mmCIF file of C-alpha atoms in Angstrom:
data_model
loop_
_atom_site.group_PDB
_atom_site.id
_atom_site.type_symbol
_atom_site.label_atom_id
_atom_site.label_comp_id
_atom_site.label_asym_id
_atom_site.label_seq_id
_atom_site.Cartn_x
_atom_site.Cartn_y
_atom_site.Cartn_z
ATOM 1 C CA UNK A 461 175.757 123.409 90.075
ATOM 2 C CA UNK A 462 174.164 127.301 88.679
ATOM 3 C CA UNK A 463 177.938 128.723 88.742
ATOM 4 C CA UNK A 464 178.989 125.668 86.111
ATOM 5 C CA UNK A 465 175.276 126.129 84.536
ATOM 6 C CA UNK A 466 176.178 129.455 84.006
ATOM 7 C CA UNK A 467 179.411 128.783 82.486
ATOM 8 C CA UNK A 468 178.420 126.224 80.270
ATOM 9 C CA UNK A 469 175.211 127.925 78.816
ATOM 10 C CA UNK A 470 177.394 130.752 78.037
ATOM 11 C CA UNK A 471 179.671 128.974 76.264
ATOM 12 C CA UNK A 472 177.359 125.966 74.432
ATOM 13 C CA UNK A 473 175.233 129.267 73.126
ATOM 14 C CA UNK A 474 178.369 130.017 70.878
ATOM 15 C CA UNK A 475 178.664 126.771 69.800
ATOM 16 C CA UNK A 476 174.506 126.286 68.981
ATOM 17 C CA UNK A 477 175.214 129.704 67.061
ATOM 18 C CA UNK A 478 178.243 128.462 64.850
ATOM 19 C CA UNK A 479 176.126 125.311 63.975
ATOM 20 C CA UNK A 480 173.851 127.615 61.632
ATOM 21 C CA UNK A 481 176.380 129.813 60.041
ATOM 22 C CA UNK A 482 178.153 128.322 56.629
ATOM 23 C CA UNK A 483 181.809 127.888 56.215
ATOM 24 C CA UNK A 484 184.375 128.896 57.142
ATOM 25 C CA UNK A 485 182.924 131.061 60.454
ATOM 26 C CA UNK A 486 180.790 127.223 61.608
ATOM 27 C CA UNK A 487 181.391 123.986 62.118
ATOM 28 C CA UNK A 488 179.184 122.298 59.844
ATOM 29 C CA UNK A 489 179.440 122.720 56.628
ATOM 30 C CA UNK A 490 179.239 120.774 52.993
ATOM 31 C CA UNK A 491 182.004 118.555 53.617
ATOM 32 C CA UNK A 492 180.566 117.233 57.108
ATOM 33 C CA UNK A 493 176.895 116.807 55.305
ATOM 34 C CA UNK A 494 178.517 115.351 52.796
ATOM 35 C CA UNK A 495 180.513 112.851 54.786
ATOM 36 C CA UNK A 496 177.471 111.924 56.785
ATOM 37 C CA UNK A 497 175.744 110.959 53.808
ATOM 38 C CA UNK A 498 179.089 108.449 52.502
ATOM 39 C CA UNK A 499 178.764 106.944 56.228
ATOM 40 C CA UNK A 500 175.389 106.159 56.168
ATOM 41 C CA UNK A 501 175.695 104.700 52.736
ATOM 42 C CA UNK A 502 177.925 102.277 54.036
ATOM 43 C CA UNK A 503 176.736 101.178 57.180
ATOM 44 C CA UNK A 504 174.446 98.695 55.387
ATOM 45 C CA UNK A 505 177.602 97.117 53.586
ATOM 46 C CA UNK A 506 180.071 96.576 56.218
ATOM 47 C CA UNK A 507 179.922 93.866 59.128
ATOM 48 C CA UNK A 508 180.172 96.131 62.380
ATOM 49 C CA UNK A 509 180.346 99.311 62.995
ATOM 50 C CA UNK A 510 182.350 100.311 65.599
ATOM 51 C CA UNK A 511 181.175 104.381 67.548
ATOM 52 C CA UNK A 512 184.060 105.810 68.951
ATOM 53 C CA UNK A 513 183.428 107.924 71.806
ATOM 54 C CA UNK A 514 185.160 110.437 74.461
ATOM 55 C CA UNK A 515 185.128 108.717 77.566
ATOM 56 C CA UNK A 516 185.078 112.057 79.309
ATOM 57 C CA UNK A 517 181.709 112.442 77.386
ATOM 58 C CA UNK A 518 179.983 109.145 76.708
ATOM 59 C CA UNK A 519 176.810 110.302 76.376
ATOM 60 C CA UNK A 520 177.557 113.589 74.940
ATOM 61 C CA UNK A 521 180.230 112.566 72.136
ATOM 62 C CA UNK A 522 177.457 109.958 71.141
ATOM 63 C CA UNK A 523 177.642 109.718 67.008
ATOM 64 C CA UNK A 524 173.708 110.766 66.653
ATOM 65 C CA UNK A 525 173.034 109.361 62.620
ATOM 66 C CA UNK A 526 173.462 105.630 64.413
ATOM 67 C CA UNK A 527 170.782 105.892 66.505
ATOM 68 C CA UNK A 528 168.414 104.815 63.571
ATOM 69 C CA UNK A 529 171.025 103.743 61.311
ATOM 70 C CA UNK A 530 172.803 100.842 62.680
ATOM 71 C CA UNK A 531 170.868 97.793 65.502
ATOM 72 C CA UNK A 532 173.207 97.207 69.050
ATOM 73 C CA UNK A 533 173.764 93.890 67.597
ATOM 74 C CA UNK A 534 175.993 94.971 64.545
ATOM 75 C CA UNK A 535 177.106 98.058 66.859
ATOM 76 C CA UNK A 536 180.317 98.204 69.193
ATOM 77 C CA UNK A 537 180.668 101.004 71.632
ATOM 78 C CA UNK A 538 184.089 102.068 71.936
ATOM 79 C CA UNK A 539 185.171 104.263 74.935
ATOM 80 C CA UNK A 540 188.227 106.061 74.035
ATOM 81 C CA UNK A 541 190.836 108.167 76.007
ATOM 82 C CA UNK A 542 190.070 106.210 79.584
ATOM 83 C CA UNK A 543 193.619 107.669 80.852
ATOM 84 C CA UNK A 544 192.174 111.176 80.498
ATOM 85 C CA UNK A 545 188.232 110.124 82.304
ATOM 86 C CA UNK A 546 187.503 108.751 85.954
ATOM 87 C CA UNK A 547 187.879 105.241 86.483
ATOM 88 C CA UNK A 548 184.798 104.753 88.473
ATOM 89 C CA UNK A 549 182.407 106.324 85.560
ATOM 90 C CA UNK A 550 183.888 105.017 82.946
ATOM 91 C CA UNK A 551 182.856 100.964 84.467
ATOM 92 C CA UNK A 552 179.418 102.744 84.821
ATOM 93 C CA UNK A 553 179.129 103.594 81.736
ATOM 94 C CA UNK A 554 180.395 100.630 80.023
ATOM 95 C CA UNK A 555 177.954 98.984 82.477
ATOM 96 C CA UNK A 556 175.296 100.578 80.897
ATOM 97 C CA UNK A 557 176.030 100.280 77.733
ATOM 98 C CA UNK A 558 176.451 96.474 77.903
ATOM 99 C CA UNK A 559 172.523 96.788 79.634
ATOM 100 C CA UNK A 560 171.378 98.396 76.792
ATOM 101 C CA UNK A 561 172.700 95.111 74.509
ATOM 102 C CA UNK A 562 175.690 96.944 73.088
ATOM 103 C CA UNK A 563 179.665 95.558 73.228
ATOM 104 C CA UNK A 564 181.182 98.293 74.740
ATOM 105 C CA UNK A 565 185.015 98.612 75.522
ATOM 106 C CA UNK A 566 187.183 101.182 77.430
ATOM 107 C CA UNK A 567 190.101 101.806 75.836
ATOM 108 C CA UNK A 568 193.502 104.001 75.089
ATOM 109 C CA UNK A 569 194.073 104.186 71.321
ATOM 110 C CA UNK A 570 197.905 104.396 72.546
ATOM 111 C CA UNK A 571 198.838 101.340 74.707
ATOM 112 C CA UNK A 572 199.058 98.460 72.689
ATOM 113 C CA UNK A 573 197.602 95.536 75.264
ATOM 114 C CA UNK A 574 194.409 97.971 75.219
ATOM 115 C CA UNK A 575 194.485 97.900 71.340
ATOM 116 C CA UNK A 576 195.486 94.175 71.371
ATOM 117 C CA UNK A 577 192.254 92.773 73.377
ATOM 118 C CA UNK A 578 189.866 95.739 71.275
ATOM 119 C CA UNK A 579 190.871 93.337 68.348
ATOM 120 C CA UNK A 580 190.263 90.505 70.024
ATOM 121 C CA UNK A 581 186.413 91.390 71.035
ATOM 122 C CA UNK A 582 186.283 92.930 67.232
ATOM 123 C CA UNK A 583 187.388 89.628 65.742
ATOM 124 C CA UNK A 584 184.718 87.108 67.734
ATOM 125 C CA UNK A 585 182.371 89.701 67.573
ATOM 126 C CA UNK A 586 182.884 89.067 63.303
ATOM 127 C CA UNK A 587 183.218 85.615 64.012
ATOM 128 C CA UNK A 588 179.543 85.261 65.363
ATOM 129 C CA UNK A 589 178.294 87.129 62.686
ATOM 130 C CA UNK A 590 179.816 85.323 60.089
ATOM 131 C CA UNK A 591 178.977 81.848 61.832
ATOM 132 C CA UNK A 592 179.068 79.006 59.022
ATOM 133 C CA UNK A 593 181.554 80.780 56.914
ATOM 134 C CA UNK A 594 184.683 80.036 56.459
ATOM 135 C CA UNK A 595 187.592 81.963 54.340
ATOM 136 C CA UNK A 596 185.563 85.339 54.580
ATOM 137 C CA UNK A 597 186.466 89.282 53.523
ATOM 138 C CA UNK A 598 184.739 91.298 56.534
ATOM 139 C CA UNK A 599 184.420 94.952 56.957
ATOM 140 C CA UNK A 600 184.647 97.356 59.920
ATOM 141 C CA UNK A 601 183.610 100.820 59.520
ATOM 142 C CA UNK A 602 184.873 103.484 62.757
ATOM 143 C CA UNK A 603 182.397 106.242 63.503
ATOM 144 C CA UNK A 604 182.187 108.922 65.579
ATOM 145 C CA UNK A 605 182.212 112.912 66.245
ATOM 146 C CA UNK A 606 185.841 114.577 65.244
ATOM 147 C CA UNK A 607 188.682 114.152 67.488
ATOM 148 C CA UNK A 608 187.947 110.852 69.136
ATOM 149 C CA UNK A 609 190.748 109.444 67.907
ATOM 150 C CA UNK A 610 189.256 107.026 64.919
ATOM 151 C CA UNK A 611 192.432 107.286 63.219
ATOM 152 C CA UNK A 612 194.382 106.974 66.079
ATOM 153 C CA UNK A 613 192.980 103.566 66.810
ATOM 154 C CA UNK A 614 192.700 102.451 62.938
ATOM 155 C CA UNK A 615 196.773 102.932 63.157
ATOM 156 C CA UNK A 616 196.917 101.278 66.036
ATOM 157 C CA UNK A 617 194.799 98.181 64.823
ATOM 158 C CA UNK A 618 196.978 98.181 61.453
ATOM 159 C CA UNK A 619 199.771 98.021 62.667
ATOM 160 C CA UNK A 620 199.451 95.312 65.647
ATOM 161 C CA UNK A 621 196.670 92.862 63.795
ATOM 162 C CA UNK A 622 198.449 92.691 60.451
ATOM 163 C CA UNK A 623 200.261 89.318 59.537
ATOM 164 C CA UNK A 624 202.977 88.397 57.966
ATOM 165 C CA UNK A 625 206.131 90.561 57.316
ATOM 166 C CA UNK A 626 205.830 90.706 53.871
ATOM 167 C CA UNK A 627 203.332 92.781 54.310
ATOM 168 C CA UNK A 628 204.764 95.488 56.654
ATOM 169 C CA UNK A 629 205.459 98.851 55.094
ATOM 170 C CA UNK A 630 203.394 97.929 51.998
ATOM 171 C CA UNK A 631 199.981 99.330 54.136
ATOM 172 C CA UNK A 632 198.977 102.715 54.554
ATOM 173 C CA UNK A 633 198.746 104.429 57.349
ATOM 174 C CA UNK A 634 195.859 107.041 58.525
ATOM 175 C CA UNK A 635 196.890 110.598 58.880
ATOM 176 C CA UNK A 636 196.713 111.564 62.691
ATOM 177 C CA UNK A 637 196.172 115.088 64.138
ATOM 178 C CA UNK A 638 195.211 116.791 67.062
ATOM 179 C CA UNK A 639 193.001 119.214 65.085
ATOM 180 C CA UNK A 640 189.134 118.358 64.359
ATOM 181 C CA UNK A 641 188.189 117.446 61.186
ATOM 182 C CA UNK A 642 191.698 116.258 59.828
ATOM 183 C CA UNK A 643 189.749 112.861 57.989
ATOM 184 C CA UNK A 644 188.288 114.200 55.086
ATOM 185 C CA UNK A 645 187.609 110.711 53.509
ATOM 186 C CA UNK A 646 186.620 106.737 54.419
ATOM 187 C CA UNK A 647 189.930 105.050 53.734
ATOM 188 C CA UNK A 648 190.072 101.131 54.347
ATOM 189 C CA UNK A 649 193.064 99.665 56.179
ATOM 190 C CA UNK A 650 193.757 96.161 56.468
ATOM 191 C CA UNK A 651 194.434 94.822 60.240
ATOM 192 C CA UNK A 652 194.152 91.052 60.074
ATOM 193 C CA UNK A 653 194.370 88.506 58.002
ATOM 194 C CA UNK A 654 193.499 84.543 58.187
ATOM 195 C CA UNK A 655 190.635 85.597 57.718
ATOM 196 C CA UNK A 656 190.728 89.040 56.130
ATOM 197 C CA UNK A 657 189.445 92.202 58.093
ATOM 198 C CA UNK A 658 189.621 95.977 56.940
ATOM 199 C CA UNK A 659 188.691 98.632 58.905
ATOM 200 C CA UNK A 660 187.327 101.846 57.044
ATOM 201 C CA UNK A 661 188.665 105.078 58.918
ATOM 202 C CA UNK A 662 185.546 107.543 58.432
ATOM 203 C CA UNK A 663 185.384 111.271 58.687
ATOM 204 C CA UNK A 664 184.297 113.185 62.129
ATOM 205 C CA UNK A 665 181.028 113.926 62.185
ATOM 206 C CA UNK A 666 178.892 116.816 64.660
ATOM 207 C CA UNK A 667 175.423 116.737 64.742
ATOM 208 C CA UNK A 668 173.896 119.719 62.852
ATOM 209 C CA UNK A 669 171.240 120.358 65.820
ATOM 210 C CA UNK A 670 173.010 120.376 69.437
ATOM 211 C CA UNK A 671 170.026 120.452 71.803
ATOM 212 C CA UNK A 672 171.380 121.634 74.808
ATOM 213 C CA UNK A 673 173.671 124.522 75.394
ATOM 214 C CA UNK A 674 175.644 122.348 78.342
ATOM 215 C CA UNK A 675 176.687 119.923 75.636
ATOM 216 C CA UNK A 676 178.010 122.416 73.111
ATOM 217 C CA UNK A 677 180.278 123.385 76.312
ATOM 218 C CA UNK A 678 181.439 119.893 76.262
ATOM 219 C CA UNK A 679 182.019 119.223 72.995
ATOM 220 C CA UNK A 680 183.782 122.237 72.565
ATOM 221 C CA UNK A 681 186.117 121.741 75.623
ATOM 222 C CA UNK A 682 187.569 118.083 74.806
ATOM 223 C CA UNK A 683 188.272 119.218 71.321
ATOM 224 C CA UNK A 684 185.760 118.432 69.271
ATOM 225 C CA UNK A 685 185.655 121.052 66.869
ATOM 226 C CA UNK A 686 188.485 123.830 66.615
ATOM 227 C CA UNK A 687 189.496 126.212 69.737
ATOM 228 C CA UNK A 688 189.554 129.550 67.553
ATOM 229 C CA UNK A 689 186.222 128.958 66.569
ATOM 230 C CA UNK A 690 184.824 129.558 70.356
ATOM 231 C CA UNK A 691 187.409 131.547 71.762
ATOM 232 C CA UNK A 692 190.796 129.901 73.400
ATOM 233 C CA UNK A 693 189.966 132.028 76.607
ATOM 234 C CA UNK A 694 186.322 131.445 77.224
ATOM 235 C CA UNK A 695 187.246 127.292 76.718
ATOM 236 C CA UNK A 696 189.779 128.210 79.995
ATOM 237 C CA UNK A 697 187.645 129.587 81.735
ATOM 238 C CA UNK A 698 185.600 126.706 81.745
ATOM 239 C CA UNK A 699 187.794 124.573 82.604
ATOM 240 C CA UNK A 700 188.873 126.485 85.523
ATOM 241 C CA UNK A 701 185.017 126.723 86.768
ATOM 242 C CA UNK A 702 185.280 122.762 86.362
ATOM 243 C CA UNK A 703 188.447 122.091 88.260
ATOM 244 C CA UNK A 704 187.777 125.116 91.441
ATOM 245 C CA UNK A 705 184.349 123.094 92.099
ATOM 246 C CA UNK A 706 186.309 119.961 92.138
ATOM 247 C CA UNK A 707 188.170 117.941 94.073
ATOM 248 C CA UNK A 708 190.597 117.380 92.071
ATOM 249 C CA UNK A 709 193.303 119.807 93.005
ATOM 250 C CA UNK A 710 193.498 118.585 96.885
ATOM 251 C CA UNK A 711 195.944 115.994 95.738
ATOM 252 C CA UNK A 712 198.491 118.657 94.670
ATOM 253 C CA UNK A 713 198.488 119.907 98.363
ATOM 254 C CA UNK A 714 201.699 118.055 98.829
ATOM 255 C CA UNK A 715 203.484 119.273 96.306
ATOM 256 C CA UNK A 716 206.738 120.797 97.684
ATOM 257 C CA UNK A 717 208.996 123.455 96.699
ATOM 258 C CA UNK A 718 212.510 122.128 96.769
ATOM 259 C CA UNK A 719 212.123 121.901 92.705
ATOM 260 C CA UNK A 720 211.520 125.489 92.262
ATOM 261 C CA UNK A 721 214.579 126.272 94.881
ATOM 262 C CA UNK A 722 217.392 123.626 92.910
ATOM 263 C CA UNK A 723 216.353 125.134 89.808
ATOM 264 C CA UNK A 724 217.131 128.804 90.890
ATOM 265 C CA UNK A 725 220.610 127.491 91.306
ATOM 266 C CA UNK A 726 221.302 125.051 88.399
ATOM 267 C CA UNK A 727 220.780 126.294 84.998
ATOM 268 C CA UNK A 728 217.337 124.919 82.701
ATOM 269 C CA UNK A 729 219.673 124.009 80.195
ATOM 270 C CA UNK A 730 221.381 122.100 81.472
ATOM 271 C CA UNK A 731 219.801 120.031 84.613
ATOM 272 C CA UNK A 732 216.984 118.724 85.545
ATOM 273 C CA UNK A 733 215.541 117.919 89.051
ATOM 274 C CA UNK A 734 214.324 114.611 90.152
ATOM 275 C CA UNK A 735 213.091 113.948 92.990
ATOM 276 C CA UNK A 736 216.406 115.002 95.624
ATOM 277 C CA UNK A 737 218.888 114.967 93.395
ATOM 278 C CA UNK A 738 219.964 116.761 90.404
ATOM 279 C CA UNK A 739 220.364 114.578 86.749
ATOM 280 C CA UNK A 740 222.105 115.760 83.518
ATOM 281 C CA UNK A 741 219.326 115.690 81.095
ATOM 282 C CA UNK A 742 218.826 116.748 77.584
ATOM 283 C CA UNK A 743 218.100 120.452 77.808
ATOM 284 C CA UNK A 744 215.024 122.141 78.840
ATOM 285 C CA UNK A 745 213.126 125.169 77.878
ATOM 286 C CA UNK A 746 211.885 126.925 80.398
ATOM 287 C CA UNK A 747 208.644 128.311 77.980
ATOM 288 C CA UNK A 748 208.008 124.079 77.213
ATOM 289 C CA UNK A 749 204.754 124.039 79.368
ATOM 290 C CA UNK A 750 204.865 120.579 78.987
ATOM 291 C CA UNK A 751 208.208 119.946 81.206
ATOM 292 C CA UNK A 752 207.124 118.637 84.337
ATOM 293 C CA UNK A 753 208.735 121.378 86.631
ATOM 294 C CA UNK A 754 206.559 123.435 84.421
ATOM 295 C CA UNK A 755 203.201 121.314 85.234
ATOM 296 C CA UNK A 756 204.215 121.244 88.844
ATOM 297 C CA UNK A 757 204.157 124.639 89.464
ATOM 298 C CA UNK A 758 201.121 124.960 87.347
ATOM 299 C CA UNK A 759 199.676 122.651 90.034
ATOM 300 C CA UNK A 760 201.164 124.606 92.865
ATOM 301 C CA UNK A 761 199.524 127.812 91.888
ATOM 302 C CA UNK A 762 195.474 126.379 91.213
ATOM 303 C CA UNK A 763 196.357 124.990 94.547
ATOM 304 C CA UNK A 764 197.146 127.924 96.122
ATOM 305 C CA UNK A 765 194.836 130.462 94.486
ATOM 306 C CA UNK A 766 191.256 127.954 95.042
ATOM 307 C CA UNK A 767 192.497 127.203 98.559
ATOM 308 C CA UNK A 768 193.193 130.698 99.894
ATOM 309 C CA UNK A 769 190.367 132.100 98.366
ATOM 310 C CA UNK A 770 187.536 133.346 100.905
ATOM 311 C CA UNK A 771 184.488 133.864 98.475
ATOM 312 C CA UNK A 772 181.926 131.418 97.733
ATOM 313 C CA UNK A 773 182.411 129.461 94.160
ATOM 314 C CA UNK A 774 178.757 128.484 94.143
ATOM 315 C CA UNK A 775 178.092 132.112 93.254
ATOM 316 C CA UNK A 776 178.795 133.525 89.944
ATOM 317 C CA UNK A 777 180.645 136.931 90.575
ATOM 318 C CA UNK A 778 182.982 135.310 93.089
ATOM 319 C CA UNK A 779 183.408 132.280 90.652
ATOM 320 C CA UNK A 780 184.651 135.210 87.869
ATOM 321 C CA UNK A 781 187.443 136.793 90.512
ATOM 322 C CA UNK A 782 188.945 133.644 91.691
ATOM 323 C CA UNK A 783 189.160 132.788 87.667
ATOM 324 C CA UNK A 784 190.420 136.087 86.753
ATOM 325 C CA UNK A 785 193.496 135.936 89.626
ATOM 326 C CA UNK A 786 194.504 132.342 87.853
ATOM 327 C CA UNK A 787 194.999 134.009 84.863
ATOM 328 C CA UNK A 788 197.159 136.618 86.319
ATOM 329 C CA UNK A 789 199.089 134.110 88.662
ATOM 330 C CA UNK A 790 199.604 131.352 85.747
ATOM 331 C CA UNK A 791 201.439 133.827 83.697
ATOM 332 C CA UNK A 792 204.361 133.529 85.725
ATOM 333 C CA UNK A 793 203.814 129.386 86.509
ATOM 334 C CA UNK A 794 203.835 129.208 82.371
ATOM 335 C CA UNK A 795 206.398 131.526 81.820
ATOM 336 C CA UNK A 796 204.156 133.419 79.800
ATOM 337 C CA UNK A 797 205.346 137.400 78.770
ATOM 338 C CA UNK A 798 203.839 139.826 76.369
ATOM 339 C CA UNK A 799 203.230 143.236 75.333
ATOM 340 C CA UNK A 800 199.173 143.502 75.876
ATOM 341 C CA UNK A 801 197.438 141.658 78.759
ATOM 342 C CA UNK A 802 194.919 139.804 75.624
ATOM 343 C CA UNK A 803 198.507 138.116 74.104
ATOM 344 C CA UNK A 804 198.979 136.959 77.566
ATOM 345 C CA UNK A 805 195.649 135.533 78.350
ATOM 346 C CA UNK A 806 195.392 134.057 74.996
ATOM 347 C CA UNK A 807 198.825 132.347 75.472
ATOM 348 C CA UNK A 808 197.767 130.846 79.208
ATOM 349 C CA UNK A 809 194.739 129.785 77.750
ATOM 350 C CA UNK A 810 196.437 127.459 74.718
ATOM 351 C CA UNK A 811 198.741 126.520 77.438
ATOM 352 C CA UNK A 812 196.324 125.567 79.959
ATOM 353 C CA UNK A 813 194.107 123.750 77.574
ATOM 354 C CA UNK A 814 196.382 121.259 76.608
ATOM 355 C CA UNK A 815 197.732 120.040 79.813
ATOM 356 C CA UNK A 816 194.171 119.663 80.344
ATOM 357 C CA UNK A 817 193.720 117.944 76.980
ATOM 358 C CA UNK A 818 196.832 115.515 78.053
ATOM 359 C CA UNK A 819 195.564 114.649 81.618
ATOM 360 C CA UNK A 820 198.044 116.461 83.488
ATOM 361 C CA UNK A 821 195.702 118.437 85.107
ATOM 362 C CA UNK A 822 193.344 115.656 86.126
ATOM 363 C CA UNK A 823 191.091 113.234 85.289
ATOM 364 C CA UNK A 824 187.289 114.649 84.570
ATOM 365 C CA UNK A 825 184.372 112.619 83.186
ATOM 366 C CA UNK A 826 181.442 115.545 82.204
ATOM 367 C CA UNK A 827 178.829 113.169 81.665
ATOM 368 C CA UNK A 828 176.982 111.333 84.522
ATOM 369 C CA UNK A 829 175.247 107.957 84.077
ATOM 370 C CA UNK A 830 172.108 107.771 86.562
ATOM 371 C CA UNK A 831 170.500 104.364 87.596
ATOM 372 C CA UNK A 832 167.880 105.663 85.691
ATOM 373 C CA UNK A 833 169.267 105.877 82.642
ATOM 374 C CA UNK A 834 166.997 106.007 79.381
ATOM 375 C CA UNK A 835 168.057 107.516 76.765
ATOM 376 C CA UNK A 836 172.051 108.563 77.088
ATOM 377 C CA UNK A 837 172.479 110.877 74.514
ATOM 378 C CA UNK A 838 170.185 112.989 75.742
ATOM 379 C CA UNK A 839 171.747 113.511 78.779
ATOM 380 C CA UNK A 840 172.467 117.354 79.212
ATOM 381 C CA UNK A 841 173.761 117.681 83.060
ATOM 382 C CA UNK A 842 176.810 119.500 84.286
ATOM 383 C CA UNK A 843 179.247 118.298 86.528
ATOM 384 C CA UNK A 844 182.186 118.849 88.927
ATOM 385 C CA UNK A 845 183.890 116.338 90.603
ATOM 386 C CA UNK A 846 182.314 116.697 94.069
ATOM 387 C CA UNK A 847 179.157 115.571 92.503
ATOM 388 C CA UNK A 848 180.536 112.515 91.255
ATOM 389 C CA UNK A 849 181.982 111.472 94.012
ATOM 390 C CA UNK A 850 178.543 112.117 95.656
ATOM 391 C CA UNK A 851 177.020 110.096 93.105
ATOM 392 C CA UNK A 852 179.510 107.420 93.964
ATOM 393 C CA UNK A 853 178.768 107.531 97.171
ATOM 394 C CA UNK A 854 174.645 107.261 96.776
ATOM 395 C CA UNK A 855 175.373 104.311 94.160
ATOM 396 C CA UNK A 856 177.528 102.178 96.772
ATOM 397 C CA UNK A 857 174.998 103.186 99.256
ATOM 398 C CA UNK A 858 172.420 102.255 97.043
ATOM 399 C CA UNK A 859 173.955 98.748 95.681
#
């Protein structure tokens, strides 16, 4: 849609401009260049390369330097954060990668069963590559852009895959941080014995040159770079444009106001409403935007602003108007109070982005795979959930 394209174009232009800046103003500096060289040097030495991508942007989050450095038989593509992405489109992307002769798997790094299945896939693939050998030691390199969950995957595999009580507590753990760029060096973690398997956790690398503005916008929105480099307010506006053009908000129509009515007569510090009853719970803090009753209020607020809007969201000026009204309305829903409007808007933006990135405001896949996809890494379409559902229908009709 033209409106969404306008928002992503402006945001993406900022991202592309930052790429040309030196540290600390830009996101591609000496440390990232050095890490990229180190990763490329290790690819010929490892047995298997696991490329971790973000399931919300399976194309945009491609690790560019692997295109020529690694062949498909030695590479596994893992779509992490499937719990934040559209299920139907995740399956379509996995099918697409498999049609390109890649082993592909959708993953939630915080789900034990999901990690167990990934370990099974990796051990089976290593065994195929090591056919005829016994008592071998194999290394698996985790690669990907920043903040796709490589360290979380390394930790989860390490915790589940290690064998023998004697090893517990003696093996190091990867540092997991919600901010991109926290992994600075390539580190090794043992994940299995008999045969011995080691996973190498590598720093996240973003491509120096981003081909299209909308690629930059998607990378920024999903957290591949620090928010302050782009601006939390502009990122939140881009998300609201996506939400406003989607059908996700319609799922919140049946939310009732019983929670708000009850909370007016019950102390938030001592009670929380659960369905139709009031149960005693640990202390509640109205300023904590992750509380269920606040998330519910945010959903109600967004539903009301979208469903009652009389303009045309395909028009940029009308989209600007509704987003402005949503920022004003969300101040109350998110319990934000401050002296200056600038501070209030930034606080609203930070909390809104957190709710989006943790899946509290729905699932969104921003990259579309088509039946005629040739090079997924060059995909640059802007999507809303409406377009996604239209694509689903066309795929069903042509199946």
